[in-house]
Amino acid sequence: MDIFKKISDYRTETDRLAWTGTFAEYIALVRKNPHLAMTAHSRVYEMIASQGIGNDNGKRRYHFFEKEIFGLDTAIEKLVEEYFHSAARRLDVRKRILLLMGPVSGGKSTIVTLLKRGLEQYSRTDQGAVYAIKGCPMHEEPMHLIPQELRYEVEEEFGIKIEGNLCPSCQMRLKTEYHGRIEDVLVERVLISEDNRTGIGTFSPSDPKSQDIADLTGSIDFSTITEFGSESDPRAYRFDGELNKANRGIMEFQEMLKCDEKFLWNLLSLTQEGNFKAGRFALISADELIIAHTNESEYKSFIANKKNEALQSRMIVMPIPYNLKVSEEEKIYTKLIRQSDMSHVHIAPHSLRAAAIFSILTRLKESKKQGMDLVKKMRMYDGEEVEGFKEADLKEMQNEYLEEGMSGIDPRYVINRISSALIRQGLEFINALDVLRALKDGLDQHPSITKEERERYLNFISVARKEYDELAKKEVQKAFVYSFEESAKTLFNNYLDNIEAYCNWGKIKDPLTGEEMDPDERLMRSIEEQIGISENAKKAFREEILIRMSSYSRKGHRFNYSSHERLREAIEKKLFADLKDIVKITTSTKTPDENQLKRINEVIKRLVEEHGYTTASANELLRYVGSLLNR
C-alpha cells in the first residue's frame, strides 16, 4: 500500500536527520552557520517567516497562518511584528509572557496549535535544526558548556550571543562523565515534538488543592534518595516539569489566569531573567517562549487585582478579536464542515454566506458616520465599494471602536446550528433558509444572550434573509441570461462608446447604416439609474469612467467589464431588469409549456454546472425566487 511507502519514507527521513557528534564538531557547525545557536524566540519567528510574507495594501500577510486563520490579518500582523519579530531581535519584549486575549472561539487556541505544529515541522528542516547536549533532560543549548570567562571572545568570533548556564544535571555529568573536557561532551540533533515532550510544554490548570508545582518545575525522585544521599543531587531529581521540557521552544499556558498564584510566581524570574527555581538547586536557565490565552472578562478580573501587578507588567497582551469580514467568515465555516463526516449532504451556494452575514452583523458596532448603517459597514469591511464613502472612511470606521469584534455571535455557535440543520434525517441538501432557521431556533437555547440581544439578533437574521434574497434573485437572473458575459460585454462597450462621444462633444456611428448620431442619452441613463446616479451626477460619473479608462491605457492594461465595480453592477442590474418579467413568468408557472420547460431545464443545467448547485437545490432555488418575484 502507498501508505506504508510513505511511512517508510518518513522513517528514512527521520534517520537521515539524526546526528551525533562531540561538542568540538558542533562548534565547527556553528562556525559555518551561526544561525544554529538562535534563541527560541528567533526560531519561532524564522519558522513563521520561512513560509513567506506577502503584502496587501501596505499590510503584511504571513502565509504561515493563512490556511487556518481567516480575517485576522491586522491582529496577526501586530502579533508577529510587535512580539515575535521584536523578540527575535533580542528586544526587551522577549522577556514578556505573550497573552492572547479575546472572545471564545476567536482563534486563540488555533494560533497556538499552529505555532506548535509549525515548530515541530521547522525543526526537521536544515534552517530550523536544533542541537542539544546528549542526555540532557532539558535538551539544552550546547554553547552553555563554554565557561562564562571565555564567552565574550567566542561571541565576538562567531557572531552569536550565549545566554544561560548548564542545568544541574549537565553540570554533574560534565564533572563525572567527561572530567571537565567540554570538547568531548556529546551533542545530538533533536526534533521538537509535543508528543515526545521535546521543546514544547503544555500546562493546563486543574484543582489548585490537588495540582502540584512539580507539574511545572519537576520533582524529587524519592526512590533514589537512599542511592544518592541528598535531595540536592541532580540524579535524585526528575527534570520533567513543563518548564523543563519546553526549553528551546514553546511553553503553552492554557487558561493561565485561572491558575493558582503559586504557579504564576515561577514565571516572574523566567520571563525577566530567563531562569526559574526548582528543588534545592540554583536558578535553572530556560530559553522558551511563554504563550498563554484567556478571555476578556478573566483578564479584566486579573488586572483589577493589585497583587497581580508584578506579573501584569511582564505581559504583552495581544487582542485577538472575531473576524469582521463576511467572505473570511465563510471560509471558517467551510473549514469546520470539511473536517466533519457530513460531506454527503450538499450545502447550497450562499448558505454559509447567509450565516456569515448574520454573524458579522452581531459583531459590528454602529458607526457615527452619517448615512452609514451596519449593512453598508459590513460591505465596506468586506472590501466592497459603497456609494458616498471612500477608503479614508473605512480606516476611520476601523479606528472608531477599539473593542469592535470582541463581542457578538461566535463561530462555534453558528457551526453547531449548521450541524443541527445538516444532521436531519433524509436531507439531500440544505440551503440558506434552512441555516437561518436553525440559527433562529437556537437563540432560545443560547446560554449567554440577554432578551434585548435576542431581539437584536432576530433582526439581524431578517437582514441576512434579505441579503440572501438579493443573492438568490441575482443568481437565477444571471443563469437566465443566455451567454451572460457576452451580453454584458456588448452592453458595456455600447455604453463606453456613448459616454466617450458625450464627454468629447462628438457623435457615434450606427454600426449598420454608418449614419452619425448623437449619444444615446436614454441608454446611458437606463444603466446609470440602476445604481442611483442622479441627473446632476451623471456628467461626473461619465468623466470618472473615462479617466479610469485613460489610466488603464497608460499602464498598458485593458479596461474591461470588471474593471469598474459600480459600472459592472449597473450593467448587471440593467440586464436583470430587462429579463425580470421573463424570469417571473417562467419560475412561477405551475404547468409550464414546452418552451418554458426547456428554458427551466437550461437554467437548472447552468446552475448545476457553473454555480455549484445540485439538481434538487437548483429546483428549490427557482421555486423560491419565483415566489419572491411574485410578491
XYZ file of C-alpha atoms in Angstrom, residues 20-518:
499
model
C 25.522 12.822 16.996
C 28.981 14.286 17.463
C 31.251 15.909 20.016
C 30.992 19.491 21.186
C 34.108 20.199 19.123
C 32.265 19.004 15.994
C 29.209 21.074 16.943
C 31.423 24.174 17.265
C 32.564 23.568 13.681
C 28.906 23.515 12.565
C 28.196 26.788 14.384
C 31.255 28.397 12.829
C 29.771 27.638 9.380
C 26.203 28.504 10.379
C 25.869 30.787 13.451
C 22.105 30.557 12.973
C 22.157 27.188 14.774
C 22.631 28.970 18.099
C 19.484 31.105 17.783
C 17.075 31.601 20.670
C 13.616 30.044 20.935
C 12.009 33.392 20.048
C 14.187 33.675 16.937
C 13.336 30.119 15.969
C 9.587 30.792 16.160
C 9.876 33.991 14.105
C 12.122 32.379 11.481
C 9.640 29.490 11.256
C 6.804 31.959 10.536
C 8.865 33.986 8.056
C 10.059 30.855 6.229
C 6.515 30.312 4.890
C 6.617 33.654 3.076
C 5.438 37.207 3.710
C 3.006 38.899 1.321
C 1.889 42.494 1.014
C -1.746 43.564 0.820
C -2.257 47.334 0.503
C 0.737 48.065 2.707
C -0.181 45.381 5.253
C 2.000 42.345 5.754
C 0.342 38.965 5.279
C 2.040 35.988 6.874
C 1.322 32.911 4.766
C 2.068 30.652 7.750
C -1.380 31.407 9.222
C -3.448 31.630 6.025
C -4.766 28.048 5.807
C -6.253 28.033 9.308
C -6.806 31.644 10.429
C -9.216 33.822 8.453
C -9.993 37.530 8.652
C -7.460 38.357 11.377
C -4.733 39.862 9.175
C -4.411 43.030 11.275
C -4.217 41.109 14.570
C -1.732 38.595 13.105
C 0.461 41.357 11.648
C 0.553 43.107 15.036
C 1.288 39.816 16.817
C 4.205 38.910 14.545
C 5.716 42.386 14.190
C 5.292 43.660 17.743
C 6.105 40.431 19.544
C 7.734 37.638 17.522
C 9.887 39.838 15.283
C 10.929 42.163 18.107
C 11.668 39.241 20.436
C 13.716 37.542 17.710
C 15.892 40.687 17.561
C 16.528 40.359 21.316
C 14.468 43.403 22.214
C 13.001 43.508 25.698
C 9.607 42.078 24.655
C 11.196 38.616 24.673
C 11.220 38.947 28.459
C 7.432 39.077 28.485
C 4.701 36.473 28.551
C 2.633 36.614 25.382
C -1.044 36.669 26.381
C -3.629 36.219 23.636
C -6.851 37.810 24.863
C -10.155 37.625 23.058
C -13.670 36.181 22.920
C -14.425 32.462 22.917
C -13.879 30.589 19.656
C -11.973 33.534 18.210
C -8.883 31.590 17.104
C -6.535 31.921 20.116
C -6.028 28.187 20.615
C -5.739 27.664 16.860
C -2.893 30.205 16.680
C -1.009 28.414 19.480
C -1.598 24.997 17.905
C -0.312 26.298 14.564
C 2.847 27.608 16.235
C 3.478 24.271 17.966
C 2.856 22.177 14.838
C 4.901 24.617 12.760
C 7.844 24.426 15.154
C 7.772 20.616 15.027
C 7.993 20.680 11.223
C 10.553 23.510 11.174
C 12.940 21.540 13.414
C 13.050 18.878 10.669
C 14.481 21.401 8.161
C 18.125 22.445 7.771
C 17.433 26.068 8.735
C 15.391 25.055 11.780
C 17.742 22.363 13.108
C 18.045 22.158 16.902
C 21.111 20.676 18.604
C 21.280 19.750 22.285
C 23.638 18.193 24.818
C 23.026 14.469 24.540
C 21.290 13.056 27.589
C 20.296 16.478 28.955
C 16.761 16.268 30.407
C 16.183 19.837 29.196
C 17.891 19.270 25.779
C 19.779 22.490 26.348
C 21.923 24.604 24.048
C 25.464 23.079 23.834
C 27.068 26.563 23.891
C 26.212 26.656 27.609
C 29.298 24.421 28.048
C 31.576 27.382 27.371
C 32.734 28.967 30.657
C 31.466 32.481 31.404
C 35.004 33.923 31.293
C 35.507 32.798 27.674
C 32.090 33.669 26.281
C 32.837 37.227 25.155
C 35.658 36.067 22.863
C 33.537 33.244 21.436
C 30.606 35.613 20.854
C 32.856 38.059 19.015
C 34.426 35.344 16.871
C 31.204 33.518 15.964
C 28.787 36.473 15.847
C 26.408 34.895 18.353
C 25.111 35.511 21.878
C 25.410 32.897 24.624
C 22.837 33.206 27.396
C 22.158 30.778 30.221
C 24.037 28.228 32.289
C 24.258 24.452 32.348
C 21.395 22.713 34.105
C 22.322 20.871 37.364
C 22.256 17.520 35.572
C 24.730 18.590 32.859
C 26.987 20.292 35.416
C 27.346 16.998 37.267
C 27.777 14.924 34.099
C 30.476 17.297 32.832
C 32.432 16.580 36.026
C 31.720 12.886 36.465
C 31.432 11.551 32.880
C 33.650 13.938 30.909
C 36.059 15.048 33.667
C 35.649 18.671 32.651
C 36.631 18.137 28.994
C 33.837 20.100 27.287
C 35.186 19.304 23.804
C 34.319 15.625 24.387
C 30.739 16.218 25.506
C 28.359 14.515 23.109
C 25.868 16.655 21.178
C 22.864 15.393 19.199
C 20.273 16.824 16.882
C 16.804 16.808 18.455
C 13.423 17.075 16.767
C 10.910 19.277 18.542
C 7.841 17.226 19.414
C 4.907 17.836 21.724
C 4.182 14.106 21.932
C 7.763 13.349 22.988
C 7.848 16.421 25.261
C 10.810 17.894 23.462
C 10.782 21.681 23.087
C 7.026 22.008 23.667
C 5.288 22.064 27.027
C 1.604 22.492 27.800
C 0.250 23.376 31.213
C -3.453 23.315 31.969
C -4.769 24.376 35.392
C -6.852 21.973 37.427
C -7.961 21.869 41.052
C -5.475 24.119 42.964
C -5.706 21.815 46.013
C -4.534 18.734 44.132
C -2.290 20.210 41.428
C 1.406 20.203 42.316
C 4.009 22.839 41.385
C 6.106 19.841 40.279
C 3.940 19.780 37.137
C 5.821 22.929 36.148
C 9.296 22.578 37.628
C 9.924 18.849 38.073
C 10.166 16.882 41.327
C 12.401 14.888 43.641
C 12.670 11.166 42.854
C 12.353 9.806 46.384
C 13.181 6.266 45.220
C 16.775 7.392 44.527
C 17.396 9.423 47.716
C 18.970 6.474 49.514
C 21.197 5.763 46.481
C 22.470 9.329 46.021
C 22.134 10.511 49.611
C 20.797 14.029 49.042
C 17.781 15.859 47.653
C 20.169 18.382 46.090
C 21.864 15.725 43.947
C 20.658 16.221 40.322
C 20.495 12.465 39.877
C 17.780 12.364 42.536
C 15.635 14.886 40.695
C 13.229 14.467 37.781
C 13.625 17.410 35.402
C 10.292 16.563 33.816
C 8.130 19.612 34.548
C 6.552 21.503 31.661
C 9.046 24.376 32.052
C 11.917 21.873 31.781
C 10.555 20.118 28.723
C 9.552 23.334 26.903
C 13.170 24.552 26.912
C 14.326 25.584 23.378
C 10.741 26.008 22.162
C 7.234 26.952 23.304
C 5.510 26.734 26.655
C 1.718 26.959 26.335
C -0.128 28.091 29.437
C -3.774 27.192 28.868
C -6.268 29.418 30.704
C -3.332 30.948 32.588
C -5.399 33.436 34.580
C -7.408 30.597 36.141
C -4.202 29.328 37.727
C -3.440 29.437 41.423
C -0.977 32.261 42.222
C 1.845 29.930 43.290
C 2.023 28.558 39.720
C 2.419 32.045 38.285
C 5.224 33.158 40.594
C 7.681 30.900 38.759
C 7.052 32.911 35.630
C 8.349 36.165 37.153
C 12.054 35.270 37.035
C 11.641 33.027 33.967
C 10.382 35.920 31.854
C 12.711 38.611 33.194
C 15.899 36.667 33.869
C 15.451 33.524 31.777
C 15.577 31.151 34.728
C 13.363 29.542 37.360
C 13.728 27.923 40.785
C 13.303 24.174 41.192
C 14.178 21.890 44.096
C 17.333 22.619 46.061
C 19.269 23.899 43.070
C 20.492 27.264 41.936
C 18.296 29.015 39.368
C 17.842 26.863 36.269
C 18.202 28.545 32.864
C 15.424 28.128 30.301
C 15.083 29.525 26.798
C 11.413 29.316 25.895
C 8.586 31.414 24.543
C 5.705 31.502 27.027
C 2.348 31.914 25.372
C -0.967 31.997 27.209
C -4.568 32.689 26.272
C -7.640 33.900 28.108
C -10.951 35.676 27.576
C -11.652 39.355 28.188
C -13.689 39.014 31.402
C -10.997 36.914 33.114
C -8.316 39.377 32.009
C -10.262 42.309 33.474
C -10.645 40.457 36.784
C -6.916 39.682 36.735
C -5.777 43.287 36.227
C -8.260 44.514 38.850
C -6.347 42.516 41.489
C -3.428 44.654 42.760
C -1.500 41.525 43.778
C -1.033 40.710 40.098
C 0.769 43.934 39.173
C 4.239 42.335 39.023
C 3.067 39.627 36.625
C 0.928 42.048 34.646
C 3.994 44.206 33.921
C 5.667 41.128 32.451
C 2.933 40.506 29.902
C 2.404 41.576 26.333
C -1.353 41.430 25.766
C -2.430 40.834 22.172
C -6.173 41.232 21.467
C -7.490 38.505 19.154
C -10.980 39.696 18.095
C -13.552 37.932 15.958
C -13.198 38.202 12.204
C -15.263 41.066 10.743
C -15.282 40.076 7.049
C -18.175 38.073 5.610
C -16.083 36.325 2.941
C -13.491 35.249 5.558
C -16.201 34.028 7.946
C -17.486 31.768 5.156
C -14.012 30.195 4.955
C -14.113 29.424 8.686
C -17.400 27.524 8.329
C -16.201 25.751 5.181
C -13.064 24.584 7.003
C -15.009 23.311 10.026
C -17.591 21.464 7.893
C -14.872 19.914 5.752
C -13.423 18.375 8.912
C -16.757 16.652 9.677
C -18.381 13.484 8.297
C -21.272 15.382 6.690
C -19.778 15.911 3.244
C -22.555 13.769 1.706
C -25.142 16.490 2.479
C -24.982 19.194 -0.169
C -24.814 22.764 1.136
C -26.328 25.051 -1.492
C -24.313 28.124 -2.554
C -24.767 31.241 -0.380
C -25.990 29.190 2.607
C -22.797 29.765 4.561
C -22.678 33.360 3.356
C -26.122 33.991 4.860
C -24.864 32.609 8.193
C -21.705 34.718 7.896
C -23.730 37.899 7.268
C -25.714 37.237 10.439
C -22.548 36.568 12.492
C -20.695 39.672 11.284
C -23.690 41.953 11.918
C -23.787 40.815 15.564
C -20.118 41.779 15.977
C -20.201 45.231 14.378
C -20.891 48.468 16.224
C -22.992 51.290 14.778
C -20.792 53.884 13.078
C -21.141 57.551 13.956
C -20.703 58.484 10.285
C -23.804 59.993 8.735
C -25.569 57.698 6.270
C -23.548 54.629 7.327
C -25.673 51.713 8.545
C -24.457 48.280 9.645
C -25.084 46.629 6.253
C -23.034 49.273 4.419
C -20.325 48.991 7.041
C -20.320 45.208 6.675
C -19.883 45.548 2.913
C -17.046 48.052 3.216
C -15.266 45.846 5.740
C -15.518 43.011 3.209
C -13.831 45.078 0.513
C -16.928 46.181 -1.415
C -17.399 49.740 -2.675
C -20.258 51.698 -1.114
C -21.501 54.826 -2.843
C -20.676 58.033 -1.000
C -17.846 56.537 1.056
C -14.129 56.180 0.375
C -11.074 54.321 1.677
C -10.459 57.066 4.243
C -13.951 56.484 5.671
C -13.191 52.778 6.050
C -10.000 53.463 8.025
C -11.846 55.999 10.167
C -14.555 53.429 10.972
C -11.972 50.770 11.815
C -10.477 53.160 14.374
C -13.827 54.216 15.861
C -14.101 51.316 18.323
C -11.004 49.593 19.641
C -13.177 46.844 21.141
C -15.069 46.077 17.907
C -15.016 42.350 17.253
C -14.601 41.430 20.923
C -18.286 40.504 21.251
C -21.089 39.007 19.178
C -22.028 35.523 17.989
C -19.077 33.117 17.936
C -18.290 30.704 15.062
C -18.771 27.727 17.382
C -22.450 28.576 17.912
C -23.016 29.020 14.176
C -21.317 25.762 13.260
C -23.327 23.963 15.968
C -26.558 25.252 14.413
C -25.413 24.386 10.867
C -24.577 20.897 12.180
C -28.107 20.684 13.578
C -29.506 21.509 10.119
C -27.139 19.034 8.405
C -27.947 16.130 10.676
C -31.691 15.970 9.926
C -32.666 12.571 8.584
C -33.083 12.132 4.851
C -31.889 15.550 3.718
C -30.193 15.693 0.312
C -29.225 19.316 0.740
C -29.659 22.347 2.939
C -29.951 25.930 1.753
C -29.655 29.386 3.294
C -33.222 29.302 4.612
C -32.512 26.054 6.499
C -29.375 27.572 8.017
C -31.059 30.836 9.048
C -33.979 28.881 10.519
C -31.546 26.770 12.567
C -29.756 29.905 13.791
C -33.065 31.451 14.795
C -34.265 28.330 16.628
C -31.015 28.116 18.551
C -31.228 31.612 20.012
C -33.757 30.403 22.577
C -31.216 27.944 23.981
C -28.192 30.248 23.747
C -26.826 30.420 27.307
C -25.304 33.886 27.381
C -27.528 36.331 25.473
C -29.989 38.717 27.068
C -33.563 39.285 25.962
C -32.544 42.580 24.301
C -29.681 40.882 22.445
C -32.041 38.133 21.287
C -34.381 40.718 19.736
C -31.449 42.431 18.048
C -30.129 39.106 16.732
C -33.551 38.153 15.359
C -33.494 41.417 13.424
C -30.058 40.516 12.025
C -31.440 37.147 10.848
C -34.121 39.091 8.934
C -31.415 41.323 7.404
C -29.373 38.240 6.435
C -32.518 36.785 4.823
C -32.991 39.970 2.744
C -29.355 39.885 1.669
C -29.773 36.250 0.635
C -32.959 37.093 -1.294
C -30.975 39.550 -3.403
C -28.212 36.994 -3.981
C -30.758 34.327 -4.964
C -32.538 36.613 -7.452
C -29.253 37.667 -8.968
C -28.117 34.024 -9.260
C -31.281 32.980 -11.100
C -31.415 36.055 -13.301
C -27.772 35.579 -14.229
C -28.472 31.946 -15.168
C -31.391 33.073 -17.350
C -29.210 35.371 -19.404
C -28.033 33.305 -22.347
C -24.312 33.851 -22.761
C -24.399 36.373 -19.925
C -20.804 37.535 -20.268
C -21.229 38.273 -23.977
C -24.449 40.205 -23.366
C -22.796 42.194 -20.595
C -19.722 42.995 -22.672
C -21.856 44.155 -25.605
C -23.867 46.490 -23.383
C -20.682 47.642 -21.647
C -18.914 48.545 -24.928
C -22.049 50.284 -26.189
C -22.158 52.393 -23.022
C -18.444 53.302 -23.325
C -18.901 54.419 -26.956
C -21.775 56.660 -25.933
C -20.107 58.284 -22.897
C -16.918 58.882 -24.904
C -18.933 60.751 -27.560
C -20.894 62.601 -24.842
C -17.784 63.804 -22.929
C -15.959 64.817 -26.154
C -18.994 66.547 -27.707
C -18.827 64.035 -30.530
C -21.105 61.704 -32.488
C -21.309 57.917 -32.740
C -21.759 55.839 -35.871
C -24.657 53.464 -36.387
C -22.960 50.051 -36.886
C -25.466 49.094 -39.620
C -26.047 52.301 -41.626
C -22.850 54.196 -40.796
C -25.028 57.211 -40.032
C -23.666 59.657 -37.410
C -25.933 60.109 -34.382
C -25.997 61.916 -31.058
